[in-house]
CSV table of C-alpha atoms and ligand atoms in Angstrom, one decimal:
chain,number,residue,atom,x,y,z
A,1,UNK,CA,-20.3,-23.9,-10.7
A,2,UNK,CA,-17.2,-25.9,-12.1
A,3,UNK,CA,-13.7,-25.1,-13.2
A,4,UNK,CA,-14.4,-26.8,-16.8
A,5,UNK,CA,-16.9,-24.0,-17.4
A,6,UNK,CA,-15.2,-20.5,-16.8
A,7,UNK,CA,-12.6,-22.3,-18.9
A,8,UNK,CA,-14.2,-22.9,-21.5
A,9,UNK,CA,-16.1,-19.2,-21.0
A,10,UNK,CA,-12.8,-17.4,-21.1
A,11,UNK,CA,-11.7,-19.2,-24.3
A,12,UNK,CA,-14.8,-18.1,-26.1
A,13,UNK,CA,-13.8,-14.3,-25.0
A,14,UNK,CA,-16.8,-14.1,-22.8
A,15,UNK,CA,-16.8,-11.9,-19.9
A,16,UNK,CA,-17.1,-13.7,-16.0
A,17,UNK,CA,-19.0,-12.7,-13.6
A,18,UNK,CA,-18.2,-11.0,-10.1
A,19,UNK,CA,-19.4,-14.4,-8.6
A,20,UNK,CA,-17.7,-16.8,-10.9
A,21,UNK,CA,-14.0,-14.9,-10.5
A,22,UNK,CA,-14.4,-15.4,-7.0
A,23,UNK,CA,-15.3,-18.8,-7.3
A,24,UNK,CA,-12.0,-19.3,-8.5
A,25,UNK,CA,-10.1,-17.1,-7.2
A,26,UNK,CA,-11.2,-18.6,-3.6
A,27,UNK,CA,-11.4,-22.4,-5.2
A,28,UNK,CA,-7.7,-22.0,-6.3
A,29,UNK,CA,-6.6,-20.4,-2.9
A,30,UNK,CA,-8.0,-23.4,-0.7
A,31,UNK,CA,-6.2,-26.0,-3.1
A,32,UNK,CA,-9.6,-27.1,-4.4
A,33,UNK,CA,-9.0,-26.4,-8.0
A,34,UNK,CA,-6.0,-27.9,-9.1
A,35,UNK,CA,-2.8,-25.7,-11.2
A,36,UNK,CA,-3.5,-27.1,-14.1
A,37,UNK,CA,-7.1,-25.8,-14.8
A,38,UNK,CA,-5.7,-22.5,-13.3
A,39,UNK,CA,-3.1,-22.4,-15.7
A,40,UNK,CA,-5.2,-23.3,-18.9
A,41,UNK,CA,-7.6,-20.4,-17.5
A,42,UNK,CA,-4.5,-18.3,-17.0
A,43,UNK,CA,-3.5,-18.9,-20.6
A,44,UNK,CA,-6.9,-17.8,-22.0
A,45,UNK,CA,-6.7,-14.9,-20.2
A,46,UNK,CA,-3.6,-13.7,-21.7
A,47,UNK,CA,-5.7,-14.9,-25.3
A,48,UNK,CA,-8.7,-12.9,-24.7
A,49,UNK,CA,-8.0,-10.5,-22.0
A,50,UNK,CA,-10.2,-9.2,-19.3
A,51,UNK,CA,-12.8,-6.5,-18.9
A,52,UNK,CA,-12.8,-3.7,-16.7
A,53,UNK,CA,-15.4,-5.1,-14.4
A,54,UNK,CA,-13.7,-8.9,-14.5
A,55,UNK,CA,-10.2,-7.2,-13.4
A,56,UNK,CA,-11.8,-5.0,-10.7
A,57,UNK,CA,-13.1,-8.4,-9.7
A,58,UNK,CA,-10.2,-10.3,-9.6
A,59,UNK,CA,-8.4,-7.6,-8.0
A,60,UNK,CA,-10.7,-7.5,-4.7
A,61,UNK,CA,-11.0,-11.5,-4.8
A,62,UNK,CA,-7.6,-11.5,-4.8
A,63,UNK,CA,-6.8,-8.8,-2.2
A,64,UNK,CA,-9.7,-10.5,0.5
A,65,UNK,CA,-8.0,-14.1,0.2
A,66,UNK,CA,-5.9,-13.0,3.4
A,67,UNK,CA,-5.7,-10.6,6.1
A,68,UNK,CA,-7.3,-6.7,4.7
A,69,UNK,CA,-4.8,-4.5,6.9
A,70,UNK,CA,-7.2,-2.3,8.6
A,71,UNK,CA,-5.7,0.9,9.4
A,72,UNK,CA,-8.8,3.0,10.5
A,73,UNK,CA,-7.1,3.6,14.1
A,74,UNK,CA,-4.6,5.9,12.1
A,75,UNK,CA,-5.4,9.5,12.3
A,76,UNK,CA,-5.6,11.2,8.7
A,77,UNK,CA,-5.8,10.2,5.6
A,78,UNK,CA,-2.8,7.5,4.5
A,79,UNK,CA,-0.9,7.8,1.8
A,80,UNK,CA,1.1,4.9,0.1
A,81,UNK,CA,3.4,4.8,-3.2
A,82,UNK,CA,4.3,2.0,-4.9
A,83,UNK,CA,6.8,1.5,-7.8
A,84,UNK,CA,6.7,-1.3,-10.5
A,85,UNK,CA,10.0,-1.8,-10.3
A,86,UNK,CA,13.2,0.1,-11.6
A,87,UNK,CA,16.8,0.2,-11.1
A,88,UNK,CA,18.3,2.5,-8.5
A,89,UNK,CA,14.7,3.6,-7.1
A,90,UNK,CA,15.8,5.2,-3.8
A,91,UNK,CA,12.3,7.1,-3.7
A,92,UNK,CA,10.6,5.9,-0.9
A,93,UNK,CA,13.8,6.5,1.7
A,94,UNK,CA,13.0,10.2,0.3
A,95,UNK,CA,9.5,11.1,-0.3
A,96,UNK,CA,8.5,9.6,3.2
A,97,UNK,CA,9.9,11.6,5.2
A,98,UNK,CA,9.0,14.3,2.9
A,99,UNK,CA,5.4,13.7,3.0
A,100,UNK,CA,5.8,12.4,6.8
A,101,UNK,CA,7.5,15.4,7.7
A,102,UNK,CA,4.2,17.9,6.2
A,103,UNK,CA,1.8,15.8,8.7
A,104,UNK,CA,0.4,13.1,6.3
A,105,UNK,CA,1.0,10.1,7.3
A,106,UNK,CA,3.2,7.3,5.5
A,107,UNK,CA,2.1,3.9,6.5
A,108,UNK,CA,3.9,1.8,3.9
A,109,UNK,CA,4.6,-1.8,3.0
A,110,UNK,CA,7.6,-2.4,1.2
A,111,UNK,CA,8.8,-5.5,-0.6
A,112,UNK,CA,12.9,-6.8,-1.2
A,113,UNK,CA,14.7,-6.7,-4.4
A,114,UNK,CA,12.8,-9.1,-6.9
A,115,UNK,CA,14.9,-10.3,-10.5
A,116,UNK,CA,16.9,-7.1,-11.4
A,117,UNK,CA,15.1,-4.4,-9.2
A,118,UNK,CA,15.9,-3.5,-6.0
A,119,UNK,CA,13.5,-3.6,-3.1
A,120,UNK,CA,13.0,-1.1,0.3
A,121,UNK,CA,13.2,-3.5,2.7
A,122,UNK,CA,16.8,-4.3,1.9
A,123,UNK,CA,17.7,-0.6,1.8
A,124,UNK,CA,16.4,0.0,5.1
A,125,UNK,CA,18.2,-3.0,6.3
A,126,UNK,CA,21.6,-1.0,5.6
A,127,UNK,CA,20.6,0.6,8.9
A,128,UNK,CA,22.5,-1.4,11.5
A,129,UNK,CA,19.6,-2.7,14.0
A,130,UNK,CA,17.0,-1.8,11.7
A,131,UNK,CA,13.6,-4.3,11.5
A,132,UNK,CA,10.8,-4.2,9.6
A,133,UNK,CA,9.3,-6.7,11.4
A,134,UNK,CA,7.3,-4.7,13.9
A,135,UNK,CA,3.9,-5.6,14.9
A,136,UNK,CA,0.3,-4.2,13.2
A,137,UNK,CA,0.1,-2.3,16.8
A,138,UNK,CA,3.4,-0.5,16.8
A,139,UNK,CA,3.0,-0.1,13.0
A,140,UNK,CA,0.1,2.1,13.3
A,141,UNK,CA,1.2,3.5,16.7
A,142,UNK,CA,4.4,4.9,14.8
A,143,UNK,CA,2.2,6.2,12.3
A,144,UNK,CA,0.3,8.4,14.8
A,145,UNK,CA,3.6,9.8,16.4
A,146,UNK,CA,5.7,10.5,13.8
A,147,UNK,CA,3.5,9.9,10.6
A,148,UNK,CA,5.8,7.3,8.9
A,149,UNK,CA,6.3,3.8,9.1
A,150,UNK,CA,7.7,1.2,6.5
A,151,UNK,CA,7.1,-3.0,6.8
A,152,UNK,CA,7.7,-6.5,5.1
A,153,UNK,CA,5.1,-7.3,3.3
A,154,UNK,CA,3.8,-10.3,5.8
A,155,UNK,CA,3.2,-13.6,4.6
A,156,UNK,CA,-1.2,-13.2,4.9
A,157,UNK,CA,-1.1,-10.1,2.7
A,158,UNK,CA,-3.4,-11.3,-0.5
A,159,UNK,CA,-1.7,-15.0,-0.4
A,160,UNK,CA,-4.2,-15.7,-4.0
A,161,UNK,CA,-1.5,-13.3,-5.7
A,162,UNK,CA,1.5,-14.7,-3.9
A,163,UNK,CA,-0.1,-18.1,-5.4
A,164,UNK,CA,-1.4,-16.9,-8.5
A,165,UNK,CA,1.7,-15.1,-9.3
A,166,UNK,CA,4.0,-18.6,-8.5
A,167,UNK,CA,2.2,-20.3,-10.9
A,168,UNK,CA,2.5,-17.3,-13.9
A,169,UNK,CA,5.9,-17.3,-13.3
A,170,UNK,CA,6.4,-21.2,-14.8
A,171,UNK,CA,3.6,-20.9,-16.8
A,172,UNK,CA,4.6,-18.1,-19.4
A,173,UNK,CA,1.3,-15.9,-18.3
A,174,UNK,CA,3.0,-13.3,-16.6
A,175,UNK,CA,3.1,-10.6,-19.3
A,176,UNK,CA,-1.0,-9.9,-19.4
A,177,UNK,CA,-2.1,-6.4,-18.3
A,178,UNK,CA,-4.9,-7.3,-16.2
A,179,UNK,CA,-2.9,-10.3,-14.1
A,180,UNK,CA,-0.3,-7.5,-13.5
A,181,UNK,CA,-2.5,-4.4,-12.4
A,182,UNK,CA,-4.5,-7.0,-10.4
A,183,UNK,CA,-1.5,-8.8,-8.8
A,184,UNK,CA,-0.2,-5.5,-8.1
A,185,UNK,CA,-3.3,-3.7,-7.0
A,186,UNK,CA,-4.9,-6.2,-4.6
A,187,UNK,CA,-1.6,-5.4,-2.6
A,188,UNK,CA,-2.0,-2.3,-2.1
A,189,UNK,CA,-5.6,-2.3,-1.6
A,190,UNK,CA,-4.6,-5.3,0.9
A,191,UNK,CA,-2.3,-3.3,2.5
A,192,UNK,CA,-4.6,-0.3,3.8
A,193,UNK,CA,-4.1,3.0,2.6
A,194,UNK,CA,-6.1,5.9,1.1
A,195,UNK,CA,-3.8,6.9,-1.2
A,196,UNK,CA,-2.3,4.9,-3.9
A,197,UNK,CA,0.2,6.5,-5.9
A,198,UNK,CA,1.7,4.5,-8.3
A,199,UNK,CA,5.4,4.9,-10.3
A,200,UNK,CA,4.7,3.1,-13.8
A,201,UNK,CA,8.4,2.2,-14.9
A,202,UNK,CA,8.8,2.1,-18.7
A,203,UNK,CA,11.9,1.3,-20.4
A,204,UNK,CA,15.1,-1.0,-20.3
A,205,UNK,CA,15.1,-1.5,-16.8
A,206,UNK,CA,11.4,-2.1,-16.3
A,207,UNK,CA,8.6,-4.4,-17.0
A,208,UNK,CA,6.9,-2.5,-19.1
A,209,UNK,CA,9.3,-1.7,-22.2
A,210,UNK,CA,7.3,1.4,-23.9
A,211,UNK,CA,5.7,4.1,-22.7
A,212,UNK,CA,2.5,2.9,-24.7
A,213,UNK,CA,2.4,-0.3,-22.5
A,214,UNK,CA,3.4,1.3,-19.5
A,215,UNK,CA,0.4,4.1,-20.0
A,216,UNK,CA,-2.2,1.3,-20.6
A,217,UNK,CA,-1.4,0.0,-17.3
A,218,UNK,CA,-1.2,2.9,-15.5
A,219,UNK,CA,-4.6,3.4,-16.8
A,220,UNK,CA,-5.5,0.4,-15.7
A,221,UNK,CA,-4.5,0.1,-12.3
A,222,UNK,CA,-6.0,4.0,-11.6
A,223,UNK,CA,-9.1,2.3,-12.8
A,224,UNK,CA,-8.8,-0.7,-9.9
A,225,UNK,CA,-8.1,2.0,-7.2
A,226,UNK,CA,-10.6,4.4,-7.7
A,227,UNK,CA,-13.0,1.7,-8.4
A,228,UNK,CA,-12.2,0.1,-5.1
A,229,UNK,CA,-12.5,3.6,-3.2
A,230,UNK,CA,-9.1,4.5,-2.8
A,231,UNK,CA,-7.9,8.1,-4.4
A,232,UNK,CA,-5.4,6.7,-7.0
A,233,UNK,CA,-2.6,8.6,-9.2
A,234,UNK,CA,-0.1,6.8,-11.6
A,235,UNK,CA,3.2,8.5,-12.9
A,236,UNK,CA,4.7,6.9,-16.1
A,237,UNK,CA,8.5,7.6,-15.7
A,238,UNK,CA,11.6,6.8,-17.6
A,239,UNK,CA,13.7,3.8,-16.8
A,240,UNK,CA,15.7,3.3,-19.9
A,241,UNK,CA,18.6,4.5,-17.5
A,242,UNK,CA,19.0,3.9,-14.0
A,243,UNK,CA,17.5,6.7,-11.3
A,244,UNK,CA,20.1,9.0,-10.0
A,245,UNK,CA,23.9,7.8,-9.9
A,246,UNK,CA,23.8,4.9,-7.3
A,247,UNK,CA,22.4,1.4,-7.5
A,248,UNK,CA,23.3,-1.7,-4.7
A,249,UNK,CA,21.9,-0.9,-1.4
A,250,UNK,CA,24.2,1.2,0.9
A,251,UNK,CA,25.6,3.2,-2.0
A,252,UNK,CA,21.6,3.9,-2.7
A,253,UNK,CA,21.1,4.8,0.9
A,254,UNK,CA,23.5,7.5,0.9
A,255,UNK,CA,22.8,9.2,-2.3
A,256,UNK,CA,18.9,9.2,-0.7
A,257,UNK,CA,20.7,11.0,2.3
A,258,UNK,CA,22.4,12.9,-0.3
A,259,UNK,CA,19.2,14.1,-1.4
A,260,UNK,CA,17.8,14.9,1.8
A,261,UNK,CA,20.2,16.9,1.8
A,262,UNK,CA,19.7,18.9,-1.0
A,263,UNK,CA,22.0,17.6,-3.1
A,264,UNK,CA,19.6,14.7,-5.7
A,265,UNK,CA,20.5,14.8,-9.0
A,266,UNK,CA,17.4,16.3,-11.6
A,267,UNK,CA,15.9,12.8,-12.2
A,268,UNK,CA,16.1,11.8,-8.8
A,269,UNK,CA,14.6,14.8,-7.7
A,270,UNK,CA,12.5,15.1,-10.2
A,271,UNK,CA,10.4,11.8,-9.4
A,272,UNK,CA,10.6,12.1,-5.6
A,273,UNK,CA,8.9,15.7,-5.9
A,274,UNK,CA,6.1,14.5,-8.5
A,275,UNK,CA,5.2,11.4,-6.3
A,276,UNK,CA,5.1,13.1,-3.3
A,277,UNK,CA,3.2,15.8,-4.3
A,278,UNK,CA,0.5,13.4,-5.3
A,279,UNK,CA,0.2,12.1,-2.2
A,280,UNK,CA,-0.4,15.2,-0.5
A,281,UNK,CA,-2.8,16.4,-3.0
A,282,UNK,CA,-4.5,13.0,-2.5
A,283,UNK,CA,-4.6,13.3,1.2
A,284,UNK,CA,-5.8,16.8,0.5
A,285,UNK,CA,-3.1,18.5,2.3
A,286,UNK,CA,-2.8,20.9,-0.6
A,287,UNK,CA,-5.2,22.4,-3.4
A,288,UNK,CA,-2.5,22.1,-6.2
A,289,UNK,CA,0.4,20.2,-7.0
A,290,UNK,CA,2.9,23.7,-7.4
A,291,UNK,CA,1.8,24.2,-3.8
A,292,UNK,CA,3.0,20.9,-3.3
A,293,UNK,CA,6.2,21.8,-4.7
A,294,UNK,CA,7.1,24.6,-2.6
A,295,UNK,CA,6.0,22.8,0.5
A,296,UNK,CA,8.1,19.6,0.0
A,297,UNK,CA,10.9,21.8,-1.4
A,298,UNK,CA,11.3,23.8,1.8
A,299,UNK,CA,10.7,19.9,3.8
A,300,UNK,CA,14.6,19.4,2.4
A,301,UNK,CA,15.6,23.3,2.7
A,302,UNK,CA,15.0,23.1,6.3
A,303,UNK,CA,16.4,20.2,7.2
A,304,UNK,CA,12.7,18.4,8.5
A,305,UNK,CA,12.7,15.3,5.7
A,306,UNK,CA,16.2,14.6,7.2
A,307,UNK,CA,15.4,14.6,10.9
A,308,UNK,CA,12.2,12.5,9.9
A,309,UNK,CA,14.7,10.0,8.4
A,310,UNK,CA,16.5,10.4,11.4
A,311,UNK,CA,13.4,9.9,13.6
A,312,UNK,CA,12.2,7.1,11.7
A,313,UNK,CA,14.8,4.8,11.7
A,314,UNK,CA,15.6,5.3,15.6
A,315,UNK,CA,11.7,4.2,16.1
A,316,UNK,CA,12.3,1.0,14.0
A,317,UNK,CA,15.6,0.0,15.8
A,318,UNK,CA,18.2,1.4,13.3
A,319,UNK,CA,21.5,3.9,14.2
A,320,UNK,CA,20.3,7.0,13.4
A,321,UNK,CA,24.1,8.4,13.4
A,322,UNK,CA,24.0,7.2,10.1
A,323,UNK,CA,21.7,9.5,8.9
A,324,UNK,CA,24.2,12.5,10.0
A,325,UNK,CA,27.3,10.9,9.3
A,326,UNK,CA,26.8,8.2,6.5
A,327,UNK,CA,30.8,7.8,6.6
A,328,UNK,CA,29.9,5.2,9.2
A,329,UNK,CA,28.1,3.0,6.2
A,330,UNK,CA,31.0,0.0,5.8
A,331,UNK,CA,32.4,0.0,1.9
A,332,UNK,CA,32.9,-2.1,-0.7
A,333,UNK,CA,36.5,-3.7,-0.3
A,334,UNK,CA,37.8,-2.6,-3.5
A,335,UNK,CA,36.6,-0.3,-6.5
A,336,UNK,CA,36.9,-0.2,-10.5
A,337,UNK,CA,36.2,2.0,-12.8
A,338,UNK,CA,34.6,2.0,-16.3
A,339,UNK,CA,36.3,3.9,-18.9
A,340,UNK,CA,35.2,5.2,-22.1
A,341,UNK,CA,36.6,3.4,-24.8
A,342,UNK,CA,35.5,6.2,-27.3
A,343,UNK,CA,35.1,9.1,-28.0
A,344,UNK,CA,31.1,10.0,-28.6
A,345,UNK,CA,28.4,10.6,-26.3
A,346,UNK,CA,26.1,8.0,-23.9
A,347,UNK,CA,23.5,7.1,-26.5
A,348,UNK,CA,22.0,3.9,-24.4
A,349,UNK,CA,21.9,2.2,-21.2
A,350,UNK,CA,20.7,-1.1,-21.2
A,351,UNK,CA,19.2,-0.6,-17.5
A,352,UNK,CA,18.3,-4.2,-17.2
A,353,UNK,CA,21.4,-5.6,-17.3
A,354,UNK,CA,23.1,-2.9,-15.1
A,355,UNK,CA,20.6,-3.9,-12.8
A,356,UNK,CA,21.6,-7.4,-12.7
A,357,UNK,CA,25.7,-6.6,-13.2
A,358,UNK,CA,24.9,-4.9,-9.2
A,359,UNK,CA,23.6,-8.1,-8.8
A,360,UNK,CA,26.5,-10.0,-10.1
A,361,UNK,CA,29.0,-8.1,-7.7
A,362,UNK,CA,27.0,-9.8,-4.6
A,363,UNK,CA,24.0,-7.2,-4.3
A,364,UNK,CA,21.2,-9.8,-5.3
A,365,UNK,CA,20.1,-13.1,-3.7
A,366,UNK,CA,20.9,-16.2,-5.5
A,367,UNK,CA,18.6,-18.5,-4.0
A,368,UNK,CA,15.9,-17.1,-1.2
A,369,UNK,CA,18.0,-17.7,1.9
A,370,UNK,CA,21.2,-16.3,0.8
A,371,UNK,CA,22.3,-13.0,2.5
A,372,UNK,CA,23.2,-10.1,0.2
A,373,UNK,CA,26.1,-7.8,0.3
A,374,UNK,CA,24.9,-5.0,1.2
A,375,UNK,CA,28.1,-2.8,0.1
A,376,UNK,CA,28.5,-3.6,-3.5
A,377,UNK,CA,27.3,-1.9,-6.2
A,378,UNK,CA,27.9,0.6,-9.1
A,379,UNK,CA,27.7,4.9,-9.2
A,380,UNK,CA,27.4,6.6,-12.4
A,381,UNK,CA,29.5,9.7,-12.9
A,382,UNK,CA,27.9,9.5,-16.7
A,383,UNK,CA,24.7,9.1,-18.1
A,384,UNK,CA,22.4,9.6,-21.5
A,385,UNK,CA,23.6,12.2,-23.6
A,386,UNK,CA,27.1,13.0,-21.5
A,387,UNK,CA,29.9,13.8,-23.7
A,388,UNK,CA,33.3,11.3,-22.8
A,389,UNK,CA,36.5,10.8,-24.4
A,390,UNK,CA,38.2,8.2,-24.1
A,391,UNK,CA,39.5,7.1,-21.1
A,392,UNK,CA,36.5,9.2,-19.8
A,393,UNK,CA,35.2,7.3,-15.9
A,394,UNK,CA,31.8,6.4,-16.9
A,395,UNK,CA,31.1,4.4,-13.9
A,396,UNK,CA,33.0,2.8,-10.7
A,397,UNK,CA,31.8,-0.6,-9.5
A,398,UNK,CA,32.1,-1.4,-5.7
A,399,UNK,CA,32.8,-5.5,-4.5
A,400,UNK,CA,34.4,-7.5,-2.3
A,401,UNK,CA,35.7,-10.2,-5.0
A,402,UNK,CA,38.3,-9.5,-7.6
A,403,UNK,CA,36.7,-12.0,-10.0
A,404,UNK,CA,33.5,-10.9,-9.3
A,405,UNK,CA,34.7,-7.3,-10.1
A,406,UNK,CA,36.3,-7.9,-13.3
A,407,UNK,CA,33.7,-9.9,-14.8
A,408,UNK,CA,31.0,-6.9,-13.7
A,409,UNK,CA,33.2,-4.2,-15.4
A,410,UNK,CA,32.7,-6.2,-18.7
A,411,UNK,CA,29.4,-6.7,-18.0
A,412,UNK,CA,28.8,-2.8,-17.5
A,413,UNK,CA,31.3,-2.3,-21.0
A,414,UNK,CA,28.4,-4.4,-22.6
A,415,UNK,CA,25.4,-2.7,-21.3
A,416,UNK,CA,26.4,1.8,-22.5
A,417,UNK,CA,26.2,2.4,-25.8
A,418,UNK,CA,28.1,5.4,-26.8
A,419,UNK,CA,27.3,6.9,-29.9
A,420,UNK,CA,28.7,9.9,-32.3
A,421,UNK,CA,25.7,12.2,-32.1
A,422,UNK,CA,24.3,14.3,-29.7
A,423,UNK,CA,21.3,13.1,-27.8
A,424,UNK,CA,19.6,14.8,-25.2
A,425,UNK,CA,17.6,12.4,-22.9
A,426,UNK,CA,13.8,12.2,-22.3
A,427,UNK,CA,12.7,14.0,-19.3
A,428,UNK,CA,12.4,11.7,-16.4
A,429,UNK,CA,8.8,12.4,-16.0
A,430,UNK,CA,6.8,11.0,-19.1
A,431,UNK,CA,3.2,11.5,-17.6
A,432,UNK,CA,0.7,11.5,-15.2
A,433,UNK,CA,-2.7,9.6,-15.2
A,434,UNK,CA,-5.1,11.0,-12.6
A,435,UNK,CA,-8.6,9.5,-13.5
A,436,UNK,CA,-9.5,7.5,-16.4
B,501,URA,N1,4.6,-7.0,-9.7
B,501,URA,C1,3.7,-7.7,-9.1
B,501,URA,O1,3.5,-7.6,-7.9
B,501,URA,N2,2.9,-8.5,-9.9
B,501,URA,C2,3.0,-8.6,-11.2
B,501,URA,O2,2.2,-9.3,-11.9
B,501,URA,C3,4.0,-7.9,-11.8
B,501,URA,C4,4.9,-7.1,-11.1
């Protein structure tokens, strides 16, 4: 078999074999083809697309290139959810100890914050002591005792992708539906679990711009899962604003405590009841999703999601005093607000750039190394389709750096729209794809 060949294949549209994707998928790993014929294959991919069958098969080429967690030792069926990406996603702190705290157990790899999203990891690591570098063994020996456990993603976990994905990135062959369901499903299907449930971002703030796109791959990466034996769900849901009021890592943390608490704002609520329910319904802990409902509802009524947190982050090293008394989070040195500058009503959010404003004030990581501040940030006291006057708060930013401040406040001014009509905004939940 040689490189020149699938090359030349893929440019005439033709489909590749299970054989010949692994051929290259493997070949490219081991450094024995070279970037440049991956990235002239790469580019007629994004020319002629892939099939069904060819993306299943680059999916599980790319998830078997490194180490296939295998999580069999676990009791029950495990249940995962991953997000595309979005701005001030605080789901996972949420719905795991929901779904931990109904017996199913949560064995979860989480990534950092990556270009204007923020990641898991980094939340968690608002915990003083907190590590999500534990070994496999006390990752699935957590997961027995208290059903929930949350890691790094390590460094063997489909390495093809981490490759693969390197070279998209300078190559302008990110964008392609297949290279994105693949990239993101041979994780997942790397990482172990029985349930996938996937949170398909579509708007300002995400990868996917439209719901149209953001269905398609949905569709998609169902398709990968259930072809690859796992049960798989997708929900398609809004980010043309950001999710809930907080974004930048401690401020997210405690509106997630917030919400254990009973006390999440619609949207935020909203998604971390829809997700979760899927995974129990996946992990057939219920028969129907408004069971689900009542069951995870009466997780935060009664207090259990929040002791799970509790319990949770004590078992990875962290302060659980935290939990119960977030007032011991350290703050953001100084505060500013964002006024309204007219009268109107919120018409548009670019989510995107409030995503990287958060980032601006210190929140993001400049170069891989560099350390983020974990108190900076930005809460919303408006959103799409609030009424303001002038002078109205629409926001306050948290930093440590007066310059840094300023410059995000004008940042902020730049990304809300405020508009003379009334608008009432889409609901946060834009749909569901459960087999396809
Ligand atoms: N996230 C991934 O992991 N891979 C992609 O290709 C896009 C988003």
């Amino acid at each position: 078999m040689r490189m020149y060949d699938l090359i030349m294949k893929k440019k005439h549209g033709e489909a590749l074999t299970d054989e010949e994707i692994h051929y290259l998928v493997n070949g490219y790993t081991k450094g024995n083809i070279p970037d440049y014929q991956m990235s002239a294959f790469l580019m007629a991919v994004c020319f002629q697309g892939m099939n069904e069958a060819e993306t299943l098969s680059l999916t599980m080429a790319m998830a078997k290139s490194g180490e296939m967690l295998d999580l069999s030792a676990i009791h029950g069926m495990k249940a995962d959810k991953h997000s595309t990406g979005g701005v001030g996603d605080k789901t996972s702190l949420i719905l795991g100890p929901m779904v931990a705290s109904l017996g199913v157990p949560v064995a979860k790899m989480s990534g950092r914050g990556l270009g204007h999203t923020g990641g898991t990891i980094d939340k968690l690591e608002s915990f003083p002591g907190f590590s999500v570098s534990i070994s496999n063994e006390k990752f699935i020996h957590n997961v027995n005792r208290m059903k929930l456990a949350i890691i790094g993603q390590t460094a063997d976990l489909a390495p093809a992708d981490k490759m693969l994905y390197a070279l998209r990135d300078v190559t302008a062959t990110v964008d392609q539906l297949s290279l994105i369901a693949s990239s993101i499903m041979s994780k997942k299907l790397a990482a172990g679990s029985d349930v996938i449930v996937l949170d398909v971002k579509a708007g300002s703030g995400a990868f996917m711009k439209t719901c149209e796109d953001a269905r398609k791959l949905a569709e998609t990466m169902v398709k990968i899962g259930n072809g690859a034996g796992r049960k798989t769900y997708a929900v398609i849901s809004d980010m043309n604003q950001p999710l809930g009021t907080a974004v930048g890592n401690i401020l997210e943390v405690k509106e997630a405590i917030e919400a254990l608490n009973g006390k999440a704002p619609e949207d935020l609520n909203d998604a971390c009841i829809t997700l979760a329910s899927y995974m129990l319904l996946g992990a057939g802990r219920v028969e129907n999703i408004s069971e689900a409902k009542e069951l995870l509802a009466d997780t935060i009524r009664s207090g259990k999601a929040l002791h799970k947190l509790a319990e949770f982050v004590e078992a990875q090293g962290g302060d659980k005093r935290f939990v119960y008394e977030p007032d011991r989070f350290p703050k953001a040195r100084l505060t500013a607000t964002l006024k309204a500058q007219t009268d109107g009503y919120i018409s548009a959010m670019n989510t995107e750039e409030i995503g990287l404003t958060s980032l601006a004030l210190g929140g993001g990581r400049e170069t891989k190394e560099s350390e983020i501040d974990l108190t900076v940030g930005i809460v919303f006291e408006k959103k799409i389709g609030a009424k303001v006057k002038v002078g109205d708060p629409i926001a306050v930013l948290h930093g440590n750096e007066e310059g840094k401040l300023s410059a995000a406040v004008s940042k902020l001014q730049n990304a809300i729209s405020i508009g003379q009509t009334p608008i009432t905004p889409v609901p946060h939940i834009l749909g569901v794809v459960e087999q396809s």
